[in-house]
Short mmCIF file of C-alpha atoms in Angstrom, two decimals:
data_model
loop_
_atom_site.label_atom_id
_atom_site.label_comp_id
_atom_site.label_asym_id
_atom_site.label_seq_id
_atom_site.Cartn_x
_atom_site.Cartn_y
_atom_site.Cartn_z
CA MET A 1 21.55 -69.76 -41.89
CA GLU A 2 22.61 -66.13 -41.96
CA THR A 3 22.27 -64.29 -38.67
CA THR A 4 22.15 -60.58 -37.98
CA ASP A 5 22.56 -58.33 -34.92
CA GLN A 6 19.86 -55.89 -36.04
CA ALA A 7 16.53 -56.01 -34.26
CA THR A 8 13.53 -56.85 -36.25
CA GLU A 9 9.82 -55.97 -35.83
CA GLY A 10 9.13 -59.50 -34.66
CA ASP A 11 11.78 -59.36 -31.95
CA PRO A 12 11.10 -56.22 -29.96
CA LEU A 13 12.97 -57.26 -26.84
CA LYS A 14 16.20 -57.86 -28.57
CA THR A 15 17.10 -54.18 -28.70
CA GLY A 16 17.47 -53.81 -24.94
CA GLU A 17 19.32 -57.02 -24.51
CA ASP A 18 21.56 -56.56 -27.50
CA GLY A 19 22.12 -52.97 -26.64
CA ALA A 20 23.55 -54.02 -23.36
CA GLU A 21 25.72 -56.54 -25.02
CA ALA A 22 26.63 -54.16 -27.84
CA GLY A 23 28.18 -51.63 -25.49
CA THR A 24 25.36 -49.05 -25.30
CA VAL A 25 25.58 -48.77 -21.49
CA PRO A 26 25.77 -45.01 -20.41
CA SER A 27 29.15 -43.73 -19.41
CA ALA A 28 30.03 -42.67 -15.86
CA THR A 29 29.93 -39.01 -16.85
CA GLU A 30 26.45 -39.35 -18.27
CA LEU A 31 25.25 -41.18 -15.15
CA LYS A 32 26.72 -38.41 -12.98
CA LYS A 33 24.97 -35.66 -14.98
CA LYS A 34 21.72 -37.58 -14.85
CA SER A 35 22.02 -38.07 -11.09
CA CYS A 36 22.76 -34.37 -10.49
CA LYS A 37 19.80 -33.33 -12.63
CA GLU A 38 17.40 -35.61 -10.74
CA LEU A 39 18.79 -34.34 -7.43
CA GLY A 40 18.23 -30.71 -8.54
CA PHE A 41 14.64 -31.39 -9.46
CA SER A 42 14.11 -33.13 -6.12
CA LYS A 43 15.51 -30.17 -4.17
CA LEU A 44 13.41 -27.71 -6.21
CA SER A 45 10.28 -29.72 -5.50
CA HIS A 46 11.01 -29.62 -1.76
CA TRP A 47 11.56 -25.86 -1.87
CA ARG A 48 8.27 -25.34 -3.71
CA THR A 49 6.42 -27.40 -1.10
CA ALA A 50 8.07 -25.43 1.71
CA VAL A 51 7.18 -22.07 0.14
CA PHE A 52 3.56 -23.18 -0.39
CA PHE A 53 3.07 -24.23 3.24
CA LEU A 54 4.86 -21.13 4.50
CA SER A 55 2.54 -18.92 2.42
CA LEU A 56 -0.48 -20.84 3.68
CA PHE A 57 0.70 -20.45 7.27
CA LEU A 58 1.21 -16.69 6.85
CA CYS A 59 -2.26 -16.25 5.28
CA LEU A 60 -3.95 -18.17 8.10
CA THR A 61 -1.99 -16.19 10.70
CA ILE A 62 -3.13 -12.88 9.16
CA VAL A 63 -6.76 -14.03 8.93
CA PHE A 64 -6.87 -15.17 12.56
CA ALA A 65 -5.04 -12.07 13.76
CA PHE A 66 -7.48 -9.70 12.04
CA SER A 67 -10.45 -11.73 13.25
CA PHE A 68 -9.49 -10.68 16.77
CA ILE A 69 -8.24 -7.18 15.96
CA ILE A 70 -11.27 -6.29 13.77
CA PRO A 71 -14.14 -8.49 15.00
CA CYS A 72 -17.33 -8.88 12.97
CA PRO A 73 -20.06 -6.36 13.89
CA VAL A 74 -22.45 -7.70 16.50
CA ARG A 75 -26.14 -6.88 16.15
CA PRO A 76 -27.65 -5.46 19.33
CA GLN A 77 -29.71 -7.91 21.33
CA TYR A 78 -33.15 -6.47 21.99
CA LEU A 79 -36.23 -7.51 23.90
CA VAL A 80 -39.23 -8.40 21.77
CA THR A 81 -41.37 -6.40 24.17
CA TRP A 82 -40.58 -4.17 27.12
CA ASN A 83 -42.42 -1.83 29.51
CA SER A 84 -41.24 1.13 31.57
CA SER A 85 -43.56 2.41 34.32
CA PHE A 86 -43.63 5.84 35.97
CA PRO A 87 -46.05 6.09 38.92
CA GLY A 88 -47.45 9.44 40.00
CA ALA A 89 -46.75 11.10 36.65
CA ALA A 90 -48.56 12.79 33.78
CA THR A 91 -47.75 12.57 30.08
CA TYR A 92 -48.65 14.11 26.73
CA ASN A 93 -49.36 13.13 23.14
CA PHE A 94 -45.74 13.19 21.97
CA LEU A 95 -43.49 10.34 20.80
CA ALA A 96 -40.32 10.55 18.72
CA PHE A 97 -37.81 8.00 17.44
CA GLU A 98 -34.15 9.00 17.28
CA HIS A 99 -30.68 7.47 17.63
CA ALA A 100 -29.83 8.66 21.13
CA ASN A 101 -26.91 6.22 21.50
CA GLU A 102 -24.56 4.32 19.17
CA ASP A 103 -26.21 0.86 19.01
CA LYS A 104 -27.99 1.54 15.65
CA VAL A 105 -31.41 0.83 17.21
CA MET A 106 -34.00 3.60 17.35
CA ASP A 107 -34.58 5.03 20.82
CA VAL A 108 -37.80 6.56 22.13
CA LEU A 109 -38.27 10.16 23.29
CA PHE A 110 -41.33 11.31 25.25
CA VAL A 111 -42.36 13.83 27.90
CA LEU A 112 -43.31 13.32 31.56
CA LYS A 113 -44.56 15.70 34.19
CA THR A 114 -43.45 14.38 37.58
CA THR A 115 -41.41 15.11 40.68
CA GLU A 116 -38.52 12.78 39.84
CA VAL A 117 -37.66 10.20 37.18
CA THR A 118 -35.01 8.39 39.24
CA GLN A 119 -33.80 8.56 42.81
CA ASN A 120 -30.86 10.66 41.67
CA ARG A 121 -32.77 12.96 39.32
CA SER A 122 -35.50 15.28 40.60
CA CYS A 123 -36.92 18.73 39.91
CA ALA A 124 -35.34 20.06 43.12
CA ASP A 125 -31.88 18.98 41.92
CA GLU A 126 -32.24 21.43 39.02
CA GLY A 127 -33.71 24.21 41.13
CA LEU A 128 -37.20 23.74 39.66
CA SER A 129 -40.52 23.61 41.48
CA SER A 130 -42.28 20.24 41.61
CA PRO A 131 -43.72 18.74 39.55
CA CYS A 132 -41.68 19.75 36.51
CA VAL A 133 -41.42 18.55 32.92
CA PHE A 134 -38.86 15.97 31.80
CA LEU A 135 -37.90 15.12 28.23
CA LEU A 136 -36.70 11.51 28.41
CA ALA A 137 -34.88 9.18 26.03
CA LEU A 138 -35.32 5.43 26.60
CA ASP A 139 -33.11 2.78 25.02
CA GLY A 140 -34.98 1.03 22.20
CA THR A 141 -33.43 -2.35 22.97
CA HIS A 142 -34.43 -2.73 26.64
CA GLY A 143 -36.35 0.40 27.66
CA GLU A 144 -33.67 1.72 30.02
CA ASN A 145 -33.29 5.43 30.71
CA LEU A 146 -30.52 6.96 28.55
CA TRP A 147 -30.91 10.59 29.65
CA ASP A 148 -33.48 13.07 30.89
CA CYS A 149 -33.75 16.84 30.62
CA PRO A 150 -35.75 18.65 33.35
CA LEU A 151 -37.66 21.79 32.31
CA GLU A 152 -40.12 24.28 33.72
CA PRO A 153 -43.82 23.42 33.28
CA ASP A 154 -46.02 23.54 31.31
CA PHE A 155 -45.35 21.52 28.18
CA HIS A 156 -46.78 22.84 24.87
CA TRP A 157 -45.23 20.88 22.00
CA ALA A 158 -42.01 19.26 20.78
CA GLN A 159 -40.54 18.13 17.48
CA CYS A 160 -37.43 16.04 16.80
CA GLY A 161 -35.63 15.06 13.61
CA LEU A 162 -34.43 18.62 12.91
CA GLU A 163 -30.69 17.91 12.77
CA ARG A 164 -30.49 16.24 9.34
CA GLU A 165 -28.02 17.90 6.92
CA THR A 166 -28.43 21.38 8.39
CA GLY A 167 -25.24 21.92 10.36
CA ARG A 168 -27.28 22.14 13.58
CA THR A 169 -25.84 20.59 16.73
CA TRP A 170 -29.32 19.92 18.11
CA ASP A 171 -32.18 17.70 16.97
CA CYS A 172 -35.24 18.49 19.11
CA LEU A 173 -37.05 21.80 19.60
CA LEU A 174 -39.39 21.96 22.59
CA SER A 175 -41.89 24.63 23.66
CA HIS A 176 -42.58 24.86 27.39
CA SER A 177 -43.61 27.55 29.83
CA ASP A 178 -42.64 30.81 28.10
CA LYS A 179 -39.52 29.36 26.46
CA LEU A 180 -38.22 27.57 23.37
CA ILE A 181 -35.32 25.20 23.91
CA ALA A 182 -33.08 23.26 21.50
CA ILE A 183 -31.84 19.89 22.80
CA ASP A 184 -29.12 17.48 21.71
CA LYS A 185 -30.70 14.06 21.13
CA ARG A 186 -27.58 12.14 22.22
CA THR A 187 -27.01 13.71 25.62
CA GLY A 188 -30.13 15.72 26.50
CA THR A 189 -27.97 18.84 26.71
CA LYS A 190 -29.63 22.23 26.20
CA ILE A 191 -27.93 23.86 23.20
CA TRP A 192 -29.82 27.16 23.35
CA GLN A 193 -32.85 28.64 25.05
CA GLN A 194 -34.96 31.63 24.02
CA SER A 195 -38.18 33.30 25.10
CA GLN A 196 -41.33 32.49 23.16
CA PRO A 197 -41.91 34.86 20.22
CA THR A 198 -44.45 37.58 20.95
CA GLY A 199 -47.93 37.38 19.49
CA LEU A 200 -49.68 34.11 18.74
CA ARG A 201 -48.40 30.90 20.32
CA SER A 202 -46.63 28.79 17.72
CA SER A 203 -47.24 25.09 17.16
CA ALA A 204 -45.63 22.16 15.39
CA PRO A 205 -44.59 21.43 12.72
CA VAL A 206 -41.33 23.35 12.73
CA LEU A 207 -40.14 24.18 9.22
CA SER A 208 -36.50 23.99 8.13
CA VAL A 209 -35.16 26.81 5.95
CA PRO A 210 -31.70 27.49 4.50
CA ASP A 211 -29.09 29.52 6.35
CA LEU A 212 -30.30 33.13 6.18
CA ASP A 213 -28.08 34.84 8.73
CA GLY A 214 -24.79 33.60 7.30
CA ASP A 215 -23.63 31.47 10.26
CA LYS A 216 -23.47 28.27 8.13
CA VAL A 217 -26.27 26.64 10.13
CA GLY A 218 -29.74 26.01 8.73
CA ASP A 219 -32.48 28.13 10.31
CA VAL A 220 -36.05 27.27 11.36
CA ALA A 221 -39.50 28.80 10.90
CA LEU A 222 -42.39 28.74 13.36
CA VAL A 223 -46.00 29.27 12.28
CA ALA A 224 -48.94 30.33 14.42
CA SER A 225 -52.49 30.99 13.28
CA ASP A 226 -55.97 31.80 14.53
CA ASN A 227 -59.23 32.67 12.78
CA THR A 228 -58.03 36.08 11.64
CA GLN A 229 -54.28 36.05 11.06
CA THR A 230 -51.19 33.92 10.50
CA GLN A 231 -47.83 34.65 12.09
CA LEU A 232 -44.43 33.55 10.74
CA VAL A 233 -41.26 33.75 12.83
CA LEU A 234 -37.81 32.78 11.54
CA LEU A 235 -35.18 31.82 14.12
CA SER A 236 -31.44 31.29 13.85
CA GLY A 237 -30.68 27.57 13.93
CA LYS A 238 -27.43 28.25 15.78
CA THR A 239 -28.57 30.59 18.55
CA GLY A 240 -32.38 30.76 18.41
CA ASP A 241 -32.28 34.54 17.87
CA GLN A 242 -35.26 35.96 15.98
CA ILE A 243 -34.46 36.84 12.36
CA VAL A 244 -37.85 37.71 10.86
CA TYR A 245 -41.34 38.35 12.23
CA LEU A 246 -44.23 38.57 9.74
CA LEU A 247 -48.01 38.76 10.10
CA VAL A 248 -50.55 38.09 7.31
CA ASP A 249 -54.27 37.37 6.97
CA THR A 250 -55.49 33.91 7.80
CA GLY A 251 -55.28 31.22 5.11
CA LEU A 252 -52.59 29.16 3.44
CA TYR A 253 -50.08 31.18 1.44
CA GLY A 254 -46.75 30.76 -0.23
CA TRP A 255 -44.08 33.39 0.19
CA ALA A 256 -40.75 33.39 -1.60
CA LEU A 257 -37.92 32.89 0.85
CA TRP A 258 -35.80 35.56 -0.82
CA LYS A 259 -38.53 38.13 -0.13
CA ILE A 260 -38.69 37.11 3.52
CA ALA A 261 -34.90 37.37 3.79
CA ALA A 262 -34.87 40.78 2.09
CA LYS A 263 -37.41 42.09 4.61
CA ALA A 264 -35.23 40.91 7.47
CA LYS A 265 -31.95 42.46 6.40
CA ALA A 266 -30.55 44.08 3.28
CA GLY A 267 -28.44 41.64 1.31
CA MET A 268 -29.70 38.56 3.17
CA ASP A 269 -31.50 37.43 0.02
CA MET A 270 -28.25 37.11 -1.92
CA GLY A 271 -27.72 33.59 -3.25
CA LEU A 272 -31.35 32.50 -2.81
CA LYS A 273 -33.03 31.21 -5.97
CA LYS A 274 -36.20 32.69 -7.42
CA ASP A 275 -38.98 30.41 -8.63
CA GLN A 276 -40.41 31.97 -11.80
CA HIS A 277 -43.67 30.06 -11.45
CA LEU A 278 -44.29 31.47 -7.97
CA GLU A 279 -43.20 34.94 -9.03
CA ARG A 280 -45.87 34.99 -11.75
CA ASN A 281 -48.62 34.02 -9.29
CA ALA A 282 -47.55 36.30 -6.44
CA SER A 283 -49.65 39.27 -5.40
CA GLY A 284 -48.31 42.60 -6.58
CA THR A 285 -48.91 44.27 -3.22
CA ASP A 286 -47.49 41.89 -0.62
CA GLY A 287 -45.86 39.16 -2.71
CA LEU A 288 -48.04 36.38 -1.26
CA VAL A 289 -49.10 33.41 -3.38
CA PRO A 290 -52.61 32.34 -2.32
CA ILE A 291 -52.76 28.55 -2.06
CA TYR A 292 -55.78 27.76 0.07
CA GLU A 293 -57.79 30.69 1.31
CA SER A 294 -60.28 28.68 3.40
CA ALA A 295 -59.63 28.01 7.07
CA VAL A 296 -57.17 25.13 7.32
CA SER A 297 -57.51 22.83 10.32
CA ARG A 298 -54.49 20.62 9.55
CA MET A 299 -51.55 20.68 7.16
CA LEU A 300 -49.10 17.80 6.83
CA LYS A 301 -46.05 17.05 4.73
CA THR A 302 -46.24 13.67 2.99
CA ASP A 303 -42.54 13.15 3.79
CA GLU A 304 -41.19 14.71 6.98
CA THR A 305 -37.60 14.37 5.78
CA ASP A 306 -38.18 16.30 2.53
CA ASP A 307 -38.89 20.03 2.75
CA SER A 308 -40.22 20.08 -0.83
CA SER A 309 -42.61 17.13 -0.36
CA ASN A 310 -46.30 17.47 -1.15
CA LEU A 311 -48.66 19.05 1.37
CA LEU A 312 -51.89 17.47 2.60
CA VAL A 313 -54.49 20.00 3.72
CA VAL A 314 -57.57 19.24 5.83
CA ALA A 315 -60.09 22.05 5.66
CA GLY A 316 -63.82 21.99 6.40
CA LYS A 317 -65.32 19.05 4.55
CA GLU A 318 -62.50 18.20 2.20
CA VAL A 319 -58.98 16.83 2.04
CA ALA A 320 -56.66 18.25 -0.62
CA LEU A 321 -53.15 17.41 -1.82
CA LEU A 322 -50.88 20.23 -3.00
CA ASP A 323 -47.72 20.02 -5.05
CA GLY A 324 -44.87 20.89 -2.68
CA LYS A 325 -42.71 22.60 -5.32
CA HIS A 326 -45.23 24.61 -7.33
CA LEU A 327 -47.94 24.91 -4.63
CA GLU A 328 -50.68 23.83 -7.04
CA LEU A 329 -53.71 21.70 -6.25
CA LEU A 330 -53.21 18.07 -7.31
CA TRP A 331 -56.55 16.67 -6.15
CA ARG A 332 -59.27 17.07 -3.54
CA PHE A 333 -61.55 14.57 -1.82
CA ASN A 334 -64.91 15.55 -0.30
CA THR A 335 -65.63 14.18 3.15
CA SER A 336 -68.21 14.73 5.88
CA SER A 337 -65.72 15.16 8.73
CA VAL A 338 -62.15 13.96 9.35
CA LEU A 339 -61.80 12.47 12.82
CA SER A 340 -58.05 12.22 13.31
CA GLU A 341 -54.84 13.43 11.74
CA PRO A 342 -54.37 11.68 8.38
CA SER A 343 -51.46 9.31 7.88
CA PHE A 344 -49.56 7.91 4.90
CA GLY A 345 -48.46 4.61 3.39
CA HIS A 346 -48.15 2.63 0.17
CA PHE A 347 -51.24 0.57 -0.68
CA ASN A 348 -50.35 0.00 -4.33
CA LYS A 349 -46.96 -0.24 -6.02
CA ASP A 350 -46.94 2.95 -8.11
CA GLY A 351 -44.23 4.45 -5.90
CA LEU A 352 -46.45 7.39 -4.82
CA ILE A 353 -47.42 7.72 -1.20
CA ASP A 354 -51.13 7.15 -0.46
CA VAL A 355 -53.29 8.87 2.17
CA VAL A 356 -55.23 7.27 5.04
CA ILE A 357 -58.12 9.19 6.59
CA GLU A 358 -60.79 8.41 9.20
CA GLU A 359 -64.17 9.85 8.22
CA ASP A 360 -67.04 10.31 10.67
CA ILE A 361 -70.20 8.91 9.03
CA GLY A 362 -72.47 9.21 12.09
CA ASN A 363 -74.13 6.69 14.40
CA ASN A 364 -70.83 6.08 16.24
CA THR A 365 -69.34 4.73 13.03
CA LYS A 366 -66.27 5.76 11.08
CA ARG A 367 -65.00 4.91 7.62
CA ILE A 368 -61.29 4.25 7.18
CA ILE A 369 -60.34 5.20 3.62
CA ILE A 370 -57.08 4.80 1.72
CA LEU A 371 -56.85 7.41 -1.04
CA ASP A 372 -54.67 7.05 -4.13
CA GLY A 373 -51.77 9.48 -3.83
CA LYS A 374 -51.87 10.13 -7.58
CA THR A 375 -55.59 10.77 -8.18
CA GLY A 376 -57.31 11.01 -4.79
CA GLY A 377 -59.56 8.07 -5.71
CA VAL A 378 -60.60 5.47 -3.13
CA LEU A 379 -58.30 2.44 -3.15
CA TRP A 380 -59.72 0.66 -0.08
CA GLU A 381 -62.22 1.28 2.69
CA VAL A 382 -63.84 -0.37 5.71
CA GLN A 383 -66.41 0.72 8.27
CA LEU A 384 -65.66 0.37 11.99
CA LEU A 385 -67.39 1.42 15.16
CA ALA A 386 -65.76 4.62 16.37
CA SER A 387 -64.55 3.32 19.71
CA PRO A 388 -63.37 6.03 22.10
CA ASN A 389 -59.61 6.49 22.57
CA SER A 390 -58.70 5.01 19.18
CA PRO A 391 -55.30 6.28 17.92
CA ARG A 392 -54.76 7.43 14.33
CA PRO A 393 -53.79 4.81 11.71
CA VAL A 394 -50.12 4.06 11.06
CA SER A 395 -48.16 2.08 8.47
CA ILE A 396 -44.74 0.47 7.98
CA ASP A 397 -43.11 -0.03 4.57
CA THR A 398 -42.03 -3.47 3.35
CA THR A 399 -39.42 -4.67 0.86
CA ASN A 400 -42.28 -5.49 -1.55
CA TYR A 401 -42.95 -1.75 -2.13
CA PHE A 402 -46.22 -1.70 -0.21
CA SER A 403 -47.02 -0.97 3.43
CA VAL A 404 -48.69 -2.86 6.23
CA PHE A 405 -51.39 -0.69 7.81
CA MET A 406 -52.53 -0.70 11.44
CA PHE A 407 -55.62 1.06 12.80
CA TRP A 408 -58.00 0.95 15.76
CA GLY A 409 -61.74 0.62 16.28
CA LEU A 410 -64.20 -2.27 16.32
CA MET A 411 -65.71 -4.30 13.50
CA PRO A 412 -69.54 -4.19 13.77
CA SER A 413 -69.66 -7.98 13.56
CA GLU A 414 -67.46 -8.19 16.69
CA SER A 415 -69.52 -5.78 18.80
CA ASN A 416 -71.51 -6.82 21.86
CA SER A 417 -73.83 -3.77 21.60
CA SER A 418 -71.13 -1.62 23.19
CA VAL A 419 -68.82 0.79 21.38
CA SER A 420 -66.58 1.13 24.44
CA GLU A 421 -64.54 -1.84 23.17
CA ARG A 422 -61.42 -1.13 21.13
CA ARG A 423 -59.29 -3.45 19.08
CA SER A 424 -56.38 -3.09 16.70
CA TYR A 425 -56.36 -4.30 13.09
CA MET A 426 -53.62 -5.04 10.58
CA LEU A 427 -54.14 -4.85 6.80
CA HIS A 428 -51.98 -6.61 4.19
CA PRO A 429 -52.61 -4.94 0.78
CA LEU A 430 -52.26 -8.25 -1.07
CA TYR A 431 -55.11 -9.66 1.05
CA SER A 432 -57.31 -6.58 1.10
CA ASN A 433 -60.50 -8.44 2.15
CA VAL A 434 -58.92 -9.79 5.31
CA LEU A 435 -58.00 -8.11 8.60
CA LEU A 436 -56.04 -9.44 11.56
CA GLU A 437 -57.78 -8.43 14.79
CA SER A 438 -55.95 -8.15 18.11
CA THR A 439 -57.20 -7.29 21.61
CA ASN A 440 -53.87 -6.93 23.42
CA VAL A 441 -54.27 -3.33 24.70
CA LEU A 442 -57.07 -2.39 27.08
CA ASP A 443 -55.60 0.67 28.85
CA HIS A 444 -56.07 4.32 27.92
CA ILE A 445 -53.72 5.27 25.07
CA ILE A 446 -52.14 8.73 25.09
CA ALA A 447 -49.88 8.25 22.03
CA PHE A 448 -49.21 5.49 19.50
CA LYS A 449 -46.61 5.14 16.74
CA ALA A 450 -44.99 2.41 14.66
CA THR A 451 -41.50 2.37 13.19
CA LEU A 452 -38.49 0.26 12.20
CA MET A 453 -36.29 0.04 15.28
CA GLU A 454 -33.32 -0.99 13.08
CA ARG A 455 -32.53 -0.07 9.50
CA GLY A 456 -34.48 -2.48 7.30
CA ARG A 457 -35.71 -4.70 10.17
CA HIS A 458 -37.39 -4.99 13.58
CA ALA A 459 -40.81 -3.43 12.93
CA ALA A 460 -42.41 -2.45 16.23
CA TYR A 461 -45.02 -0.15 17.70
CA ILE A 462 -44.78 2.05 20.78
CA LEU A 463 -47.68 2.74 23.13
CA LEU A 464 -47.75 5.53 25.69
CA ILE A 465 -50.43 4.68 28.25
CA GLY A 466 -51.66 6.93 31.04
CA PRO A 467 -54.63 8.60 32.77
CA LYS A 468 -57.69 9.35 30.63
CA GLU A 469 -57.17 13.10 30.82
CA GLU A 470 -53.97 14.32 29.19
CA GLY A 471 -51.76 15.94 31.82
CA ALA A 472 -53.54 14.28 34.77
CA GLU A 473 -51.45 12.36 37.30
CA GLY A 474 -51.45 8.57 37.47
CA THR A 475 -49.30 5.67 36.34
CA VAL A 476 -47.67 6.22 32.96
CA VAL A 477 -46.40 3.20 31.00
CA LEU A 478 -44.27 3.31 27.85
CA SER A 479 -44.20 -0.05 26.08
CA LYS A 480 -42.61 -1.45 22.94
CA ARG A 481 -43.94 -4.51 21.12
CA LYS A 482 -42.65 -6.22 17.99
CA LEU A 483 -45.32 -6.01 15.29
CA LYS A 484 -45.24 -9.70 14.37
CA GLU A 485 -45.81 -10.72 17.98
CA ASP A 486 -49.51 -9.93 17.48
CA VAL A 487 -49.89 -12.31 14.54
CA PRO A 488 -50.07 -15.77 16.23
CA ASP A 489 -52.88 -14.84 18.67
CA SER A 490 -54.81 -12.57 16.30
CA LYS A 491 -58.18 -13.40 14.76
CA VAL A 492 -58.61 -13.53 10.98
CA LEU A 493 -61.67 -11.52 9.88
CA ARG A 494 -62.97 -11.76 6.31
CA PHE A 495 -65.33 -9.32 4.60
CA GLY A 496 -66.49 -8.77 1.04
CA ASP A 497 -65.26 -11.26 -1.55
CA GLY A 498 -62.54 -12.72 0.63
CA THR A 499 -59.55 -14.78 -0.41
CA THR A 500 -59.70 -18.57 -0.46
CA LYS A 501 -56.47 -18.76 1.57
CA SER A 502 -56.73 -20.49 4.93
CA ASN A 503 -56.27 -18.60 8.22
CA GLU A 504 -52.87 -20.23 8.64
CA ASP A 505 -51.79 -19.09 5.17
CA ILE A 506 -52.93 -15.54 5.91
CA LYS A 507 -50.92 -15.42 9.14
CA GLU A 508 -47.92 -16.92 7.39
CA ALA A 509 -48.10 -14.12 4.79
CA PHE A 510 -47.79 -11.58 7.61
CA ASN A 511 -44.94 -13.53 9.21
CA ARG A 512 -43.01 -13.65 5.92
CA LEU A 513 -43.03 -9.87 5.54
CA ARG A 514 -39.67 -8.15 5.45
CA PHE A 515 -39.64 -4.48 6.31
CA SER A 516 -37.78 -1.58 4.78
CA ASP A 517 -37.28 2.16 5.22
CA TRP A 518 -36.71 2.58 1.43
#
């Protein structure tokens, strides 16, 4: 039988065996090359592993080093509620929220009339007779005293928030005795002091105007009015020196700023823009633009941070909204009598600010009305007993583009035939037929405000409590309370066609709210 050395398909193993026998074993040179190549790959693999772990080690070292060098920002720890008491003192209807320190939490400014605020700070230390007036700043986190500024009595008015984008080194302007004084909100330092302008005594609000005297600092305007005339005084924002003094008939007028500047000093009007709309409507004799010629009892800006915001006017038996840029009437609402200063908030989601008023409807009863900021129509209303010492309504904006409203009084269904009771109520616009009622404050309230203590969070309200007569001596208490702290113990009141949600669901809706300063 013929044999062959070639491998066949049916004998697959023969190749390896025969190959060995046939002399196909690699030479020594080939084995050496192969061994060197495998050794090179092995060394390269070790180097790659070493470089990887070295890089990982360096990255972790840098991360841990920077975690200690640049630590993560720590949110300030605040008390949910705090109280600061001042025995033997008097206080006034003034509260302001400002950043008086660097912890990013709003601090509280208010005014006391007392002999001393601490053992180391008295009227006598400043060479003032006792009692004197103190402007104080309390820490918003714990209620501790940050600074105080002693002044001569008596206190007239104060306004803060005047530093924004003006170049001014002060934030608060205060009227006391026969003086005006500008104060730094961070230290309580007096930046400048001037005598009160002659003529009528001015009052808040203070108006911000552009730099007229060329010192690169925004100036301010003070307005005073009585039944016969209105007085306008422009002061230098840098020094408090008087720039312009003007006197016109009583009423609400617009006056082009360039005309005011031109009256003060030749060339001062250079660079100021002229509004053609106002120029067409101005009087040919004095340049005034009549806006509201009836006696005005109150005038408010809908946005305190915007000098061109709309103006709300309360006059006689009506409330009117004016366009802040063109000074034209947008709408008016007839009312019997407005009890307190109107406030603002967002009841619907149209992006326009709505108006809250308290109307006296007789028989110790008031009607709280929320007016549509666009049309002046009634969006919501409720009747309450007009309990004495009930502060004006307030609101706080939420991330849902509406506000939570808070007001005071007494629901008729909760009365025990006495209107001396007073309770607070919270309104959630999405549950407009439900109110949360709270009875946590029984003392006499001098001032009341609500705000966000931190940017986008920590909604709280501040109460200034003192003797029944403003300026009378007694124990003064300033207290802060987180808004949501009232929810668990509050009572759910339903009226009209109420929601089918349970009381627990209603309270949970309040607890889920997230607040915003937009």
